[in-house]
């Protein structure tokens, strides 16, 4: 079949009186996208979301992740670059900000947010900041001081008696970068112990008020089940790569079943990474067709798709225009048919790599 776009006739039983109805047939892109009908109605997602999609999250002082679009800062240089981007995001209405020890920009994120708080643009309790424990800082000894250092670098207070506290702290990766294939039983056991020791430290840090919520990043189904077998405090969040070419259905379902909120990095395909699919996604005929029906860009369609799957996306953005565009996703809704068409684009393609390959 060709990739040509043309207008399709709606089903005979589809209401003929809705003036806002549009139908676009995309051939050659996806079998499930053969007929896309868009009606701007809320609540037509193919999955029922247990959280409410919000543009302004309100009080976030408990550190619980809301269902809204956040700002990712991976690959954003420390110093003026990250300060400027976070400042622009505050002005655009963002209230979730993601950083990590590995990014080296925690201090810049904190500086920009403190400026917004002092300037009266935001209140501390309206902001949720996530950071992550890097692999080199995992383990019983290193996790404690590294997390306290992260809290000091951010310098946002928020804890008891005005102490610095991190809203959400994640374990960045499930251990050392050792591939499971060919790994000895001793290596597998060593990485498993590293995960457990790190989680025990995270539980202590939550108890002591250094962090409000704890979670994980890049934990596969195997890693997550292992963690749940011994965790006294269950992870609040699992953050991992998700986009329409890698929808991660089984892992998303496991998290939902276990009451773990899902946060998506690389939600637009991982621009800046060697195996990025962002350029291809933003030209995908299915996403462009849905976007035209709603007068939205492909990126906005993708972000809305995440939200309607009960996933909090944290896209990066390098310009004021993109930062504002990514936030403008709360005035339309995708239909069940559109959600299914986008889901059919999945091909399990990673912009980074599959963490399940790690020991």
XYZ file of C-alpha atoms in Angstrom:
359
model
C 0.000 0.000 0.000
C 1.093 3.564 -0.565
C 1.611 6.184 2.128
C -0.865 8.564 0.436
C -3.379 10.441 2.615
C -6.974 10.820 1.522
C -10.376 11.466 3.051
C -12.349 8.453 4.180
C -16.083 8.002 4.572
C -17.233 7.601 8.180
C -19.061 4.458 9.296
C -22.778 4.416 8.508
C -23.705 4.471 12.195
C -21.429 7.414 13.052
C -23.448 10.551 13.979
C -23.797 12.840 11.000
C -24.721 15.916 13.039
C -21.394 16.654 14.741
C -19.977 19.636 12.877
C -16.572 19.145 14.460
C -16.211 15.618 13.121
C -13.214 14.931 10.930
C -12.064 11.674 9.355
C -8.685 10.910 7.859
C -7.575 7.651 6.312
C -3.898 6.809 6.570
C -2.917 3.936 4.332
C 0.411 2.214 4.530
C 1.168 3.581 8.007
C -0.737 1.275 10.321
C -3.584 -1.177 9.996
C -5.227 0.265 13.084
C -5.007 3.774 11.624
C -7.126 3.026 8.595
C -9.941 5.157 9.976
C -9.346 7.958 12.442
C -12.314 9.892 13.819
C -11.680 12.767 16.181
C -14.295 14.318 18.392
C -13.065 16.722 21.067
C -14.592 14.897 24.031
C -12.952 14.072 27.328
C -12.780 10.517 28.586
C -12.471 8.628 25.319
C -9.014 7.177 25.946
C -8.647 3.446 25.413
C -7.414 3.108 29.009
C -9.230 4.574 32.006
C -6.859 6.874 33.890
C -6.924 6.614 37.697
C -5.337 10.062 37.921
C -6.792 13.310 36.628
C -4.928 15.170 33.889
C -4.093 18.619 35.193
C -2.429 21.688 33.703
C -1.750 23.222 37.123
C -1.002 20.629 39.769
C -1.634 22.709 42.903
C -0.085 21.601 46.193
C 2.707 19.089 45.544
C 4.218 19.220 49.014
C 3.737 15.468 49.559
C 6.029 14.678 46.620
C 3.419 12.633 44.766
C 3.683 12.743 40.992
C 0.737 14.429 39.241
C -0.490 13.636 35.739
C 0.814 16.627 33.804
C 3.692 17.520 31.474
C 7.040 18.096 33.182
C 10.421 19.348 31.988
C 13.363 17.013 31.474
C 16.903 18.397 31.761
C 19.014 15.466 30.543
C 21.761 16.726 28.190
C 21.072 20.330 29.268
C 24.373 21.875 30.293
C 24.792 23.153 33.840
C 25.055 26.881 34.413
C 23.183 29.448 32.374
C 21.654 26.945 29.923
C 19.661 25.015 32.501
C 18.841 28.142 34.532
C 17.369 29.774 31.418
C 15.377 26.720 30.335
C 13.902 26.090 33.783
C 13.050 29.797 34.086
C 11.232 29.720 30.754
C 9.391 26.580 31.830
C 8.242 28.207 35.067
C 6.848 31.111 33.040
C 5.072 28.631 30.718
C 3.333 26.911 33.628
C 5.522 23.847 34.252
C 5.614 22.606 37.809
C 7.482 19.278 37.470
C 11.246 19.405 36.906
C 13.506 16.404 36.410
C 17.245 16.379 37.049
C 19.843 13.845 38.196
C 23.232 13.590 39.827
C 24.651 12.425 36.507
C 23.394 15.501 34.629
C 25.529 17.823 36.745
C 22.844 20.513 36.654
C 21.057 20.109 40.005
C 22.450 23.438 41.253
C 21.215 25.253 38.152
C 17.741 23.756 38.429
C 17.599 24.830 42.061
C 18.861 28.334 41.258
C 16.163 28.886 38.621
C 13.388 27.611 40.888
C 14.551 29.697 43.840
C 14.483 32.724 41.559
C 10.903 31.901 40.582
C 9.905 31.481 44.226
C 11.579 34.725 45.337
C 10.016 36.548 42.383
C 6.550 35.365 43.381
C 5.974 33.342 40.193
C 5.648 30.037 42.049
C 5.369 28.713 45.574
C 7.652 25.967 46.839
C 4.706 23.673 47.499
C 3.595 24.046 43.861
C 6.821 22.551 42.505
C 7.914 18.921 42.316
C 11.603 18.250 41.688
C 12.978 14.821 40.883
C 16.625 13.774 41.052
C 18.310 10.402 40.740
C 21.101 8.431 42.411
C 23.805 7.696 39.858
C 25.268 4.201 39.551
C 28.602 5.215 41.120
C 26.709 6.429 44.200
C 24.704 3.250 44.744
C 25.222 1.014 47.754
C 25.004 1.156 51.533
C 27.878 3.615 51.937
C 27.560 6.047 49.027
C 23.810 6.583 48.689
C 23.347 8.563 51.924
C 25.936 11.334 51.323
C 25.133 11.582 47.607
C 21.430 12.216 48.228
C 22.165 14.761 50.951
C 24.528 16.506 48.533
C 21.787 16.558 45.876
C 19.384 18.139 48.368
C 21.979 20.792 49.207
C 22.733 21.457 45.528
C 19.050 22.019 44.795
C 18.725 24.149 47.918
C 14.944 24.341 47.839
C 14.075 23.732 51.464
C 10.680 22.082 51.713
C 11.603 19.794 54.584
C 10.946 19.955 58.317
C 12.277 23.111 59.993
C 13.217 24.502 56.604
C 15.737 21.749 55.814
C 16.523 21.020 52.191
C 14.405 18.130 50.957
C 14.007 16.455 47.559
C 10.428 15.800 46.478
C 11.165 12.593 44.580
C 14.445 10.661 44.482
C 14.915 7.762 42.089
C 17.518 5.028 41.643
C 18.757 5.969 38.158
C 19.646 2.498 36.837
C 19.264 -1.013 38.272
C 22.959 -1.454 39.088
C 26.275 -1.584 37.286
C 26.289 -1.627 33.498
C 26.977 -5.348 33.205
C 25.002 -7.282 30.640
C 22.984 -10.206 31.918
C 23.913 -12.347 28.921
C 27.024 -14.245 29.931
C 27.157 -12.791 33.450
C 28.200 -15.199 36.192
C 25.854 -16.029 39.095
C 28.231 -14.077 41.343
C 27.915 -10.960 39.148
C 24.143 -11.263 39.073
C 24.056 -11.599 42.874
C 26.386 -8.615 43.313
C 24.185 -6.320 41.250
C 21.066 -7.560 43.066
C 22.689 -6.781 46.440
C 23.688 -3.331 45.175
C 20.050 -2.639 44.328
C 18.805 -3.867 47.696
C 21.412 -1.929 49.707
C 20.603 1.209 47.762
C 16.882 0.818 48.348
C 17.382 0.279 52.079
C 19.324 3.567 52.151
C 16.570 5.304 50.183
C 13.986 4.068 52.692
C 16.081 5.512 55.520
C 16.437 8.849 53.719
C 12.668 9.020 53.297
C 12.154 8.224 56.976
C 14.624 10.984 57.901
C 12.858 13.557 55.694
C 15.747 14.085 53.292
C 13.405 12.946 50.503
C 9.605 12.893 50.425
C 9.038 10.042 47.959
C 11.337 7.388 46.525
C 11.203 5.455 43.294
C 13.203 3.909 40.500
C 14.199 4.575 36.930
C 14.863 2.079 34.141
C 13.701 -0.870 36.244
C 12.400 -3.662 34.028
C 9.636 -6.050 35.047
C 12.273 -8.419 36.448
C 14.032 -5.707 38.453
C 10.744 -4.304 39.707
C 9.392 -7.655 40.900
C 12.655 -8.290 42.707
C 12.411 -4.907 44.447
C 8.797 -5.451 45.469
C 9.760 -8.745 47.117
C 11.739 -6.955 49.852
C 10.770 -3.268 49.820
C 9.356 -1.923 53.092
C 8.501 1.271 51.229
C 7.158 0.561 47.784
C 8.445 2.706 44.910
C 6.158 5.641 44.172
C 7.376 5.991 40.576
C 9.122 4.092 37.807
C 10.629 6.379 35.175
C 11.637 4.769 31.883
C 11.777 5.314 28.130
C 8.352 5.451 26.477
C 7.242 6.845 23.125
C 4.906 5.651 20.344
C 7.623 3.473 18.785
C 8.306 1.895 22.196
C 5.047 1.942 24.159
C 6.261 -0.494 26.882
C 2.813 -1.985 27.409
C 3.684 -4.894 29.764
C 5.843 -2.743 32.059
C 3.248 0.050 32.157
C 0.564 -2.503 33.084
C 2.726 -4.002 35.838
C 3.338 -0.571 37.339
C -0.355 0.267 37.199
C -1.272 -3.043 38.818
C 1.211 -2.396 41.643
C 0.105 1.196 42.189
C 3.356 2.684 40.870
C 3.072 5.917 38.882
C 4.750 5.882 35.467
C 6.945 8.721 34.222
C 8.238 8.780 30.644
C 11.634 10.048 29.586
C 12.383 10.312 25.868
C 8.611 10.795 25.437
C 9.156 12.320 21.995
C 11.749 9.772 20.889
C 14.977 10.781 22.634
C 16.305 13.706 20.611
C 20.049 14.083 21.175
C 20.680 10.373 21.700
C 22.509 8.300 19.087
C 19.464 6.130 18.352
C 16.878 8.904 18.581
C 13.629 8.402 16.670
C 12.310 11.925 17.294
C 12.681 13.155 13.716
C 10.923 10.077 12.385
C 8.124 10.311 14.954
C 7.401 13.957 14.225
C 6.964 13.075 10.536
C 4.912 9.935 11.137
C 1.764 10.095 8.950
C -0.515 8.757 11.695
C 0.613 11.386 14.185
C 0.461 14.158 11.590
C -3.065 13.123 10.620
C -4.274 13.135 14.200
C -2.547 16.469 14.728
C -4.287 18.057 11.750
C -7.647 16.898 13.066
C -7.020 18.709 16.347
C -4.907 21.559 14.960
C -1.994 20.327 17.020
C 1.581 19.315 16.244
C 2.728 15.687 16.234
C 4.660 16.412 19.449
C 1.516 17.682 21.164
C -0.411 14.600 20.026
C 2.309 12.341 21.482
C 2.303 14.156 24.827
C -1.484 13.956 25.010
C -1.251 10.231 24.211
C 1.061 9.784 27.202
C -1.283 11.656 29.523
C -4.294 9.629 28.444
C -2.317 6.456 29.200
C -1.870 7.747 32.784
C 1.810 8.507 32.106
C 3.602 11.703 33.138
C 5.907 12.751 30.255
C 9.024 14.862 30.863
C 10.147 16.110 27.432
C 13.255 18.206 26.927
C 12.900 21.447 25.001
C 15.636 23.801 23.827
C 13.648 26.917 22.961
C 10.893 29.077 24.415
C 8.633 28.086 21.515
C 9.044 24.346 22.141
C 8.716 24.725 25.901
C 5.390 26.525 25.447
C 4.221 24.153 22.705
C 4.784 21.098 24.893
C 2.635 22.623 27.630
C -0.282 23.375 25.304
C -1.889 19.917 25.451
C -4.785 20.369 27.861
C -7.464 21.726 25.516
C -8.118 18.608 23.437
C -8.622 14.878 23.874
C -7.767 11.888 21.706
C -10.506 9.415 20.857
C -10.273 5.698 21.553
C -9.666 5.053 17.851
C -6.830 7.577 17.762
C -5.284 6.085 20.896
C -5.393 2.634 19.312
C -3.894 3.918 16.069
C -0.969 5.456 17.935
C -0.538 2.301 20.020
C -0.261 0.309 16.778
C 2.918 2.254 15.918
C 4.827 0.347 18.612
C 7.878 -1.581 17.411
C 9.817 -1.927 20.708
C 12.556 0.412 19.467
C 14.811 1.975 22.116
C 16.454 5.381 21.791
C 18.774 4.308 24.630
C 18.762 0.588 25.459
C 16.698 -2.024 27.218
C 17.671 -2.056 30.906
C 16.374 -5.614 31.180
C 19.668 -6.587 29.539
C 21.496 -5.530 32.701
C 22.450 -8.101 35.340
